Amino acid sequence: YQRRVHGEAGVPMTPSTCCDLASVGKTMTALCTMKLQELGKLSINDDVRKYIPELPVYNKKQPILIHNLLRHTSGLPDYFELMDGDEDIEALDHVFNRDVIPLFAKWKAEYGLDFPTNGRHKYNNSNFMLLATIIERASGQTFGSFLQQHIWGPAGMTNTFLFDKPDPTPAHLRAVGKCALGYEPEEEGEGRKKRKQKKEKKNKKSGGAAGYRVEWGVAPSKYERLIIYGDGNIWSTLEDMAKYDAAIRAGRIVSGESLEMMQEQIETEDGETIEYGLGLCLYADSDSDGILNGWGHSGSWGGFLNEYYVYLTGSGCRQVNGRSIVILSNKGDIDTSELWEKIDNLVSEYVDPELGGEEEGDGEEEEEEEDE
């Protein structure tokens, strides 16, 4: 769902348009972690400092374990807070994971744990940024090469890449319109001024569609300073996301046992049962006694708003039934939850959920709309 891939060029969205998945990419980071556990390269019960010894000790009696990162129960501070005002970071042309990790020790006195590890659940991008580094060090590969070998390759995803360097875009995706730009609404009063300036200058390369500004992109359309991954910065298409979903369901990424483990709900020390597994948002109806009806993830970054939802049926609501919804948008003010509900209502009305989409077609839902 898009304003336009490039507002000024008038290029529309297609199922093969690359978008920043934002936090939907956390599902891939989590699957990489589980794959490493299957390969015997790590355990989710390992101390994080086994792989990142430069991370400070916050509590000797209760170390932060890998599963704490996956569940967002670590208590770590948000790395954006650590970067804010840091002179070393401000002096850099580009900021990578390796630049951010030392900040946890540097600013430990000012930014300790937000809460005791396992004390509660608090969504935090620091957790998955660190997971990417653990994956690299445990595997001996770059994060991108591990993704390619164990996720994108087995799934047949040919238009997906990691934003891990200033100009990461593959040659076949560099043409105008292959990768979308993220748009946010202009501030009140800003749009009229900008549109007047554009009209006077007749410069069709300077910004986004009327009423919106370009917020985020990838080279060669836009060059960014923040190049941090694990918590996001994976770019993909609707077509590739359908392949990703099919590969997960077919067991080509991780085993059924690992996928089951990722969907386990736990209770934190504050007595709350968290609706987040190992890198997956968990969904259950209020009257279902906690039995899951789906899992997935949402994502929001720089004008990109995305949803990935996998329907569940079967014993304990753990078996994937072959139907999913993927929404990719570069329009920062769209209500993706409302759009998802509309699609979900259509699916519920026309496809018997117990049949897993045995209606005409394969049951996988891909939604694309164009904002006029």
GROMACS .gro file of C-alpha atoms in nm:
model
  372
    1TYR     CA    1   0.000   0.000   0.000
    2GLN     CA    2   0.170   0.317  -0.118
    3ARG     CA    3   0.147   0.679  -0.202
    4ARG     CA    4   0.395   0.609  -0.478
    5VAL     CA    5   0.729   0.433  -0.490
    6HIS     CA    6   0.880   0.765  -0.594
    7GLY     CA    7   0.619   1.039  -0.556
    8GLU     CA    8   0.783   1.275  -0.801
    9ALA     CA    9   0.846   1.010  -1.064
   10GLY     CA   10   0.490   0.875  -1.030
   11VAL     CA   11   0.605   0.514  -1.004
   12PRO     CA   12   0.333   0.290  -0.854
   13MET     CA   13   0.381   0.001  -0.615
   14THR     CA   14   0.392  -0.352  -0.750
   15PRO     CA   15   0.433  -0.687  -0.570
   16SER     CA   16   0.801  -0.677  -0.669
   17THR     CA   17   0.871  -0.334  -0.515
   18CYS     CA   18   1.131  -0.348  -0.237
   19CYS     CA   19   1.032  -0.194   0.097
   20ASP     CA   20   1.207  -0.165   0.431
   21LEU     CA   21   1.050  -0.439   0.642
   22ALA     CA   22   1.142  -0.249   0.962
   23SER     CA   23   1.067  -0.470   1.264
   24VAL     CA   24   0.904  -0.743   1.054
   25GLY     CA   25   1.269  -0.831   0.990
   26LYS     CA   26   1.300  -0.929   1.356
   27THR     CA   27   1.131  -1.257   1.264
   28MET     CA   28   1.428  -1.332   1.037
   29THR     CA   29   1.679  -1.241   1.308
   30ALA     CA   30   1.497  -1.474   1.547
   31LEU     CA   31   1.491  -1.757   1.293
   32CYS     CA   32   1.867  -1.716   1.236
   33THR     CA   33   1.920  -1.749   1.611
   34MET     CA   34   1.711  -2.064   1.628
   35LYS     CA   35   1.894  -2.204   1.325
   36LEU     CA   36   2.226  -2.156   1.503
   37GLN     CA   37   2.087  -2.345   1.801
   38GLU     CA   38   1.987  -2.631   1.571
   39LEU     CA   39   2.340  -2.627   1.425
   40GLY     CA   40   2.490  -2.648   1.775
   41LYS     CA   41   2.662  -2.310   1.741
   42LEU     CA   42   2.479  -2.154   2.039
   43SER     CA   43   2.202  -2.207   2.290
   44ILE     CA   44   1.932  -1.953   2.362
   45ASN     CA   45   2.020  -2.014   2.729
   46ASP     CA   46   2.376  -1.887   2.675
   47ASP     CA   47   2.498  -1.574   2.849
   48VAL     CA   48   2.502  -1.291   2.592
   49ARG     CA   49   2.851  -1.195   2.712
   50LYS     CA   50   2.983  -1.529   2.583
   51TYR     CA   51   2.958  -1.371   2.238
   52ILE     CA   52   2.972  -1.001   2.328
   53PRO     CA   53   3.218  -0.981   2.620
   54GLU     CA   54   3.242  -0.603   2.582
   55LEU     CA   55   2.884  -0.575   2.702
   56PRO     CA   56   2.905  -0.472   3.070
   57VAL     CA   57   2.798  -0.693   3.359
   58TYR     CA   58   2.477  -0.552   3.501
   59ASN     CA   59   2.401  -0.823   3.756
   60LYS     CA   60   2.643  -1.109   3.827
   61LYS     CA   61   2.369  -1.322   3.981
   62GLN     CA   62   2.133  -1.279   3.689
   63PRO     CA   63   2.315  -1.256   3.356
   64ILE     CA   64   2.132  -1.156   3.038
   65LEU     CA   65   2.070  -1.466   2.829
   66ILE     CA   66   2.004  -1.489   2.457
   67HIS     CA   67   1.638  -1.575   2.513
   68ASN     CA   68   1.605  -1.250   2.711
   69LEU     CA   69   1.702  -1.062   2.396
   70LEU     CA   70   1.456  -1.261   2.187
   71ARG     CA   71   1.171  -1.199   2.433
   72HIS     CA   72   1.259  -0.836   2.515
   73THR     CA   73   1.301  -0.921   2.883
   74SER     CA   74   1.667  -0.813   2.911
   75GLY     CA   75   1.604  -0.474   3.067
   76LEU     CA   76   1.878  -0.318   2.852
   77PRO     CA   77   1.857   0.053   2.769
   78ASP     CA   78   1.755   0.161   2.420
   79TYR     CA   79   2.059   0.224   2.203
   80PHE     CA   80   1.899   0.539   2.062
   81GLU     CA   81   1.920   0.688   2.412
   82LEU     CA   82   2.286   0.593   2.432
   83MET     CA   83   2.363   0.755   2.096
   84ASP     CA   84   2.181   1.077   2.173
   85GLY     CA   85   2.441   1.349   2.221
   86ASP     CA   86   2.737   1.110   2.219
   87GLU     CA   87   3.028   1.301   2.063
   88ASP     CA   88   3.196   0.990   1.921
   89ILE     CA   89   2.877   0.893   1.742
   90GLU     CA   90   2.814   1.245   1.617
   91ALA     CA   91   3.160   1.252   1.459
   92LEU     CA   92   3.088   0.947   1.240
   93ASP     CA   93   2.976   0.968   0.878
   94HIS     CA   94   2.792   0.639   0.919
   95VAL     CA   95   2.686   0.450   1.233
   96PHE     CA   96   2.708   0.070   1.240
   97ASN     CA   97   2.636  -0.196   1.505
   98ARG     CA   98   3.005  -0.203   1.596
   99ASP     CA   99   2.990   0.167   1.684
  100VAL     CA  100   2.688   0.132   1.912
  101ILE     CA  101   2.783  -0.174   2.120
  102PRO     CA  102   3.062   0.001   2.318
  103LEU     CA  103   2.810   0.262   2.433
  104PHE     CA  104   2.649   0.017   2.676
  105ALA     CA  105   2.970   0.012   2.883
  106LYS     CA  106   3.049   0.378   2.821
  107TRP     CA  107   2.714   0.500   2.952
  108LYS     CA  108   2.641   0.225   3.207
  109ALA     CA  109   2.649   0.466   3.503
  110GLU     CA  110   2.388   0.693   3.343
  111TYR     CA  111   2.192   0.422   3.164
  112GLY     CA  112   2.180   0.099   3.360
  113LEU     CA  113   1.910  -0.163   3.322
  114ASP     CA  114   1.559  -0.025   3.281
  115PHE     CA  115   1.437  -0.312   3.501
  116PRO     CA  116   1.585  -0.637   3.640
  117THR     CA  117   1.639  -0.901   3.373
  118ASN     CA  118   1.328  -1.125   3.348
  119GLY     CA  119   1.140  -0.868   3.557
  120ARG     CA  120   0.904  -0.775   3.277
  121HIS     CA  121   0.866  -0.738   2.902
  122LYS     CA  122   0.960  -0.413   2.729
  123TYR     CA  123   1.001  -0.397   2.353
  124ASN     CA  124   1.348  -0.262   2.277
  125ASN     CA  125   1.550  -0.249   1.954
  126SER     CA  126   1.877  -0.295   2.145
  127ASN     CA  127   1.794  -0.662   2.191
  128PHE     CA  128   1.782  -0.747   1.823
  129MET     CA  129   2.071  -0.523   1.727
  130LEU     CA  130   2.281  -0.731   1.968
  131LEU     CA  131   2.137  -1.056   1.831
  132ALA     CA  132   2.273  -0.973   1.485
  133THR     CA  133   2.623  -0.943   1.632
  134ILE     CA  134   2.580  -1.271   1.821
  135ILE     CA  135   2.475  -1.440   1.496
  136GLU     CA  136   2.784  -1.306   1.321
  137ARG     CA  137   3.024  -1.412   1.595
  138ALA     CA  138   2.867  -1.754   1.656
  139SER     CA  139   2.852  -1.839   1.286
  140GLY     CA  140   3.173  -1.674   1.167
  141GLN     CA  141   2.973  -1.514   0.885
  142THR     CA  142   2.833  -1.170   0.821
  143PHE     CA  143   2.468  -1.134   0.913
  144GLY     CA  144   2.379  -1.085   0.548
  145SER     CA  145   2.558  -1.399   0.432
  146PHE     CA  146   2.393  -1.606   0.706
  147LEU     CA  147   2.053  -1.473   0.605
  148GLN     CA  148   2.125  -1.560   0.244
  149GLN     CA  149   2.246  -1.912   0.323
  150HIS     CA  150   1.982  -2.014   0.575
  151ILE     CA  151   1.671  -1.805   0.494
  152TRP     CA  152   1.666  -1.621   0.163
  153GLY     CA  153   1.836  -1.895  -0.037
  154PRO     CA  154   1.621  -2.187   0.087
  155ALA     CA  155   1.310  -1.973   0.043
  156GLY     CA  156   1.403  -1.861  -0.309
  157MET     CA  157   1.394  -1.491  -0.214
  158THR     CA  158   1.583  -1.313  -0.493
  159ASN     CA  159   1.476  -0.954  -0.423
  160THR     CA  160   1.563  -0.929  -0.053
  161PHE     CA  161   1.876  -0.771   0.090
  162LEU     CA  162   2.030  -0.632   0.408
  163PHE     CA  163   2.104  -0.262   0.446
  164ASP     CA  164   2.445  -0.315   0.610
  165LYS     CA  165   2.663  -0.069   0.417
  166PRO     CA  166   2.615   0.280   0.270
  167ASP     CA  167   2.521   0.146  -0.074
  168PRO     CA  168   2.383  -0.208  -0.031
  169THR     CA  169   2.134  -0.224  -0.318
  170PRO     CA  170   2.192  -0.515  -0.560
  171ALA     CA  171   2.245  -0.424  -0.925
  172HIS     CA  172   1.909  -0.565  -1.038
  173LEU     CA  173   1.722  -0.343  -0.787
  174ARG     CA  174   1.891  -0.009  -0.860
  175ALA     CA  175   1.654   0.125  -1.125
  176VAL     CA  176   1.413   0.401  -1.020
  177GLY     CA  177   1.108   0.247  -0.859
  178LYS     CA  178   1.261  -0.090  -0.770
  179CYS     CA  179   1.307   0.022  -0.408
  180ALA     CA  180   1.047   0.244  -0.246
  181LEU     CA  181   1.103   0.563  -0.053
  182GLY     CA  182   0.935   0.604   0.287
  183TYR     CA  183   0.702   0.904   0.319
  184GLU     CA  184   0.581   1.086   0.628
  185PRO     CA  185   0.317   1.362   0.631
  186GLU     CA  186   0.462   1.712   0.623
  187GLU     CA  187   0.416   1.926   0.931
  188GLU     CA  188   0.126   2.169   0.917
  189GLY     CA  189   0.227   2.465   0.701
  190GLU     CA  190   0.533   2.285   0.574
  191GLY     CA  191   0.364   2.134   0.272
  192ARG     CA  192   0.240   2.458   0.119
  193LYS     CA  193   0.583   2.618   0.151
  194LYS     CA  194   0.762   2.319   0.004
  195ARG     CA  195   0.518   2.282  -0.284
  196LYS     CA  196   0.557   2.649  -0.371
  197GLN     CA  197   0.935   2.614  -0.370
  198LYS     CA  198   0.917   2.307  -0.592
  199LYS     CA  199   0.686   2.478  -0.835
  200GLU     CA  200   0.914   2.779  -0.859
  201LYS     CA  201   1.226   2.568  -0.904
  202LYS     CA  202   1.054   2.301  -1.116
  203ASN     CA  203   1.281   2.053  -0.945
  204LYS     CA  204   1.133   1.707  -0.964
  205LYS     CA  205   1.413   1.541  -0.774
  206SER     CA  206   1.399   1.731  -0.447
  207GLY     CA  207   1.123   1.565  -0.248
  208GLY     CA  208   0.817   1.345  -0.223
  209ALA     CA  209   0.453   1.360  -0.326
  210ALA     CA  210   0.245   1.666  -0.235
  211GLY     CA  211   0.177   1.680   0.140
  212TYR     CA  212   0.445   1.424   0.221
  213ARG     CA  213   0.820   1.434   0.271
  214VAL     CA  214   1.073   1.165   0.197
  215GLU     CA  215   1.181   1.022   0.533
  216TRP     CA  216   1.383   0.709   0.454
  217GLY     CA  217   1.530   0.526   0.160
  218VAL     CA  218   1.823   0.333   0.026
  219ALA     CA  219   2.093   0.412  -0.228
  220PRO     CA  220   2.097   0.520  -0.504
  221SER     CA  221   1.770   0.705  -0.437
  222LYS     CA  222   1.866   0.820  -0.088
  223TYR     CA  223   2.174   0.779   0.127
  224GLU     CA  224   2.136   0.723   0.501
  225ARG     CA  225   2.371   0.764   0.796
  226LEU     CA  226   2.223   0.506   1.034
  227ILE     CA  227   2.321   0.157   0.918
  228ILE     CA  228   2.223  -0.061   1.212
  229TYR     CA  229   2.067  -0.402   1.155
  230GLY     CA  230   1.921  -0.700   1.336
  231ASP     CA  231   1.635  -0.491   1.468
  232GLY     CA  232   1.548  -0.384   1.112
  233ASN     CA  233   1.707  -0.274   0.782
  234ILE     CA  234   1.604  -0.579   0.581
  235TRP     CA  235   1.442  -0.486   0.249
  236SER     CA  236   1.203  -0.719   0.069
  237THR     CA  237   0.897  -0.744  -0.154
  238LEU     CA  238   0.548  -0.889  -0.129
  239GLU     CA  239   0.650  -1.165  -0.367
  240ASP     CA  240   0.953  -1.258  -0.157
  241MET     CA  241   0.754  -1.239   0.166
  242ALA     CA  242   0.511  -1.495   0.021
  243LYS     CA  243   0.812  -1.721  -0.047
  244TYR     CA  244   0.941  -1.658   0.306
  245ASP     CA  245   0.607  -1.753   0.455
  246ALA     CA  246   0.584  -2.069   0.244
  247ALA     CA  247   0.938  -2.173   0.342
  248ILE     CA  248   0.862  -2.135   0.713
  249ARG     CA  249   0.547  -2.345   0.680
  250ALA     CA  250   0.732  -2.611   0.481
  251GLY     CA  251   1.004  -2.642   0.745
  252ARG     CA  252   1.279  -2.522   0.510
  253ILE     CA  253   1.405  -2.256   0.753
  254VAL     CA  254   1.390  -2.416   1.098
  255SER     CA  255   1.237  -2.734   1.236
  256GLY     CA  256   0.881  -2.759   1.361
  257GLU     CA  257   1.024  -2.801   1.711
  258SER     CA  258   1.207  -2.469   1.689
  259LEU     CA  259   0.899  -2.294   1.553
  260GLU     CA  260   0.694  -2.436   1.840
  261MET     CA  261   0.952  -2.306   2.087
  262MET     CA  262   0.931  -1.960   1.932
  263GLN     CA  263   0.557  -1.953   2.006
  264GLU     CA  264   0.580  -2.041   2.374
  265GLN     CA  265   0.427  -1.788   2.611
  266ILE     CA  266   0.598  -1.720   2.942
  267GLU     CA  267   0.517  -1.533   3.259
  268THR     CA  268   0.765  -1.268   3.371
  269GLU     CA  269   0.848  -1.195   3.734
  270ASP     CA  270   0.584  -0.922   3.747
  271GLY     CA  271   0.319  -1.192   3.700
  272GLU     CA  272   0.229  -1.095   3.344
  273THR     CA  273   0.199  -1.349   3.063
  274ILE     CA  274   0.368  -1.172   2.775
  275GLU     CA  275   0.225  -1.173   2.424
  276TYR     CA  276   0.566  -1.210   2.267
  277GLY     CA  277   0.758  -1.531   2.204
  278LEU     CA  278   1.110  -1.571   2.069
  279GLY     CA  279   1.103  -1.290   1.815
  280LEU     CA  280   0.733  -1.332   1.735
  281CYS     CA  281   0.428  -1.133   1.841
  282LEU     CA  282   0.170  -1.383   1.966
  283TYR     CA  283  -0.202  -1.334   1.910
  284ALA     CA  284  -0.494  -1.490   2.095
  285ASP     CA  285  -0.863  -1.403   2.129
  286SER     CA  286  -0.963  -1.272   2.472
  287ASP     CA  287  -1.201  -1.566   2.520
  288SER     CA  288  -0.961  -1.838   2.400
  289ASP     CA  289  -0.790  -1.910   2.735
  290GLY     CA  290  -0.460  -1.805   2.589
  291ILE     CA  291  -0.471  -2.043   2.292
  292LEU     CA  292  -0.297  -1.874   2.001
  293ASN     CA  293  -0.474  -1.806   1.674
  294GLY     CA  294  -0.176  -1.647   1.505
  295TRP     CA  295   0.174  -1.507   1.522
  296GLY     CA  296   0.369  -1.248   1.328
  297HIS     CA  297   0.515  -0.901   1.363
  298SER     CA  298   0.449  -0.542   1.274
  299GLY     CA  299   0.710  -0.290   1.161
  300SER     CA  300   0.739   0.087   1.150
  301TRP     CA  301   1.034   0.296   1.038
  302GLY     CA  302   1.087   0.611   0.832
  303GLY     CA  303   0.744   0.611   0.667
  304PHE     CA  304   0.736   0.233   0.614
  305LEU     CA  305   0.450   0.058   0.798
  306ASN     CA  306   0.419  -0.319   0.763
  307GLU     CA  307   0.228  -0.619   0.898
  308TYR     CA  308   0.297  -0.991   0.879
  309TYR     CA  309   0.034  -1.223   1.026
  310VAL     CA  310   0.030  -1.604   1.016
  311TYR     CA  311  -0.295  -1.785   1.094
  312LEU     CA  312  -0.276  -2.096   1.310
  313THR     CA  313  -0.488  -2.408   1.340
  314GLY     CA  314  -0.435  -2.760   1.470
  315SER     CA  315  -0.331  -2.910   1.801
  316GLY     CA  316  -0.267  -2.634   2.050
  317CYS     CA  317  -0.305  -2.382   1.769
  318ARG     CA  318   0.058  -2.434   1.675
  319GLN     CA  319   0.029  -2.571   1.321
  320VAL     CA  320   0.043  -2.313   1.043
  321ASN     CA  321  -0.258  -2.357   0.816
  322GLY     CA  322  -0.122  -2.207   0.497
  323ARG     CA  323  -0.277  -1.860   0.510
  324SER     CA  324  -0.101  -1.538   0.594
  325ILE     CA  325  -0.144  -1.165   0.543
  326VAL     CA  326   0.142  -0.935   0.445
  327ILE     CA  327   0.102  -0.559   0.421
  328LEU     CA  328   0.389  -0.340   0.304
  329SER     CA  329   0.337   0.036   0.298
  330ASN     CA  330   0.553   0.344   0.250
  331LYS     CA  331   0.283   0.586   0.362
  332GLY     CA  332   0.360   0.686   0.718
  333ASP     CA  333   0.006   0.778   0.821
  334ILE     CA  334  -0.179   0.468   0.702
  335ASP     CA  335  -0.357   0.260   0.967
  336THR     CA  336  -0.220  -0.086   0.888
  337SER     CA  337  -0.418  -0.243   1.172
  338GLU     CA  338  -0.743  -0.121   1.020
  339LEU     CA  339  -0.635  -0.243   0.676
  340TRP     CA  340  -0.539  -0.580   0.826
  341GLU     CA  341  -0.882  -0.610   0.991
  342LYS     CA  342  -1.053  -0.548   0.658
  343ILE     CA  343  -0.847  -0.818   0.490
  344ASP     CA  344  -0.901  -1.051   0.786
  345ASN     CA  345  -1.278  -1.003   0.764
  346LEU     CA  346  -1.270  -1.093   0.395
  347VAL     CA  347  -1.061  -1.402   0.469
  348SER     CA  348  -1.293  -1.507   0.752
  349GLU     CA  349  -1.601  -1.459   0.536
  350TYR     CA  350  -1.488  -1.633   0.219
  351VAL     CA  351  -1.233  -1.894   0.334
  352ASP     CA  352  -1.316  -2.159   0.593
  353PRO     CA  353  -1.024  -2.131   0.842
  354GLU     CA  354  -1.041  -2.505   0.916
  355LEU     CA  355  -0.976  -2.582   0.550
  356GLY     CA  356  -0.660  -2.369   0.543
  357GLY     CA  357  -0.756  -2.183   0.226
  358GLU     CA  358  -0.878  -2.465  -0.001
  359GLU     CA  359  -1.076  -2.211  -0.197
  360GLU     CA  360  -0.967  -2.106  -0.542
  361GLY     CA  361  -0.600  -2.002  -0.526
  362ASP     CA  362  -0.336  -2.103  -0.277
  363GLY     CA  363  -0.476  -1.914   0.020
  364GLU     CA  364  -0.180  -1.682   0.069
  365GLU     CA  365  -0.296  -1.325   0.097
  366GLU     CA  366  -0.098  -1.041  -0.054
  367GLU     CA  367  -0.258  -0.698  -0.040
  368GLU     CA  368  -0.164  -0.404  -0.253
  369GLU     CA  369  -0.349  -0.077  -0.287
  370GLU     CA  370  -0.258   0.253  -0.441
  371ASP     CA  371  -0.350   0.582  -0.281
  372GLU     CA  372  -0.485   0.819  -0.541
   0.00000   0.00000   0.00000
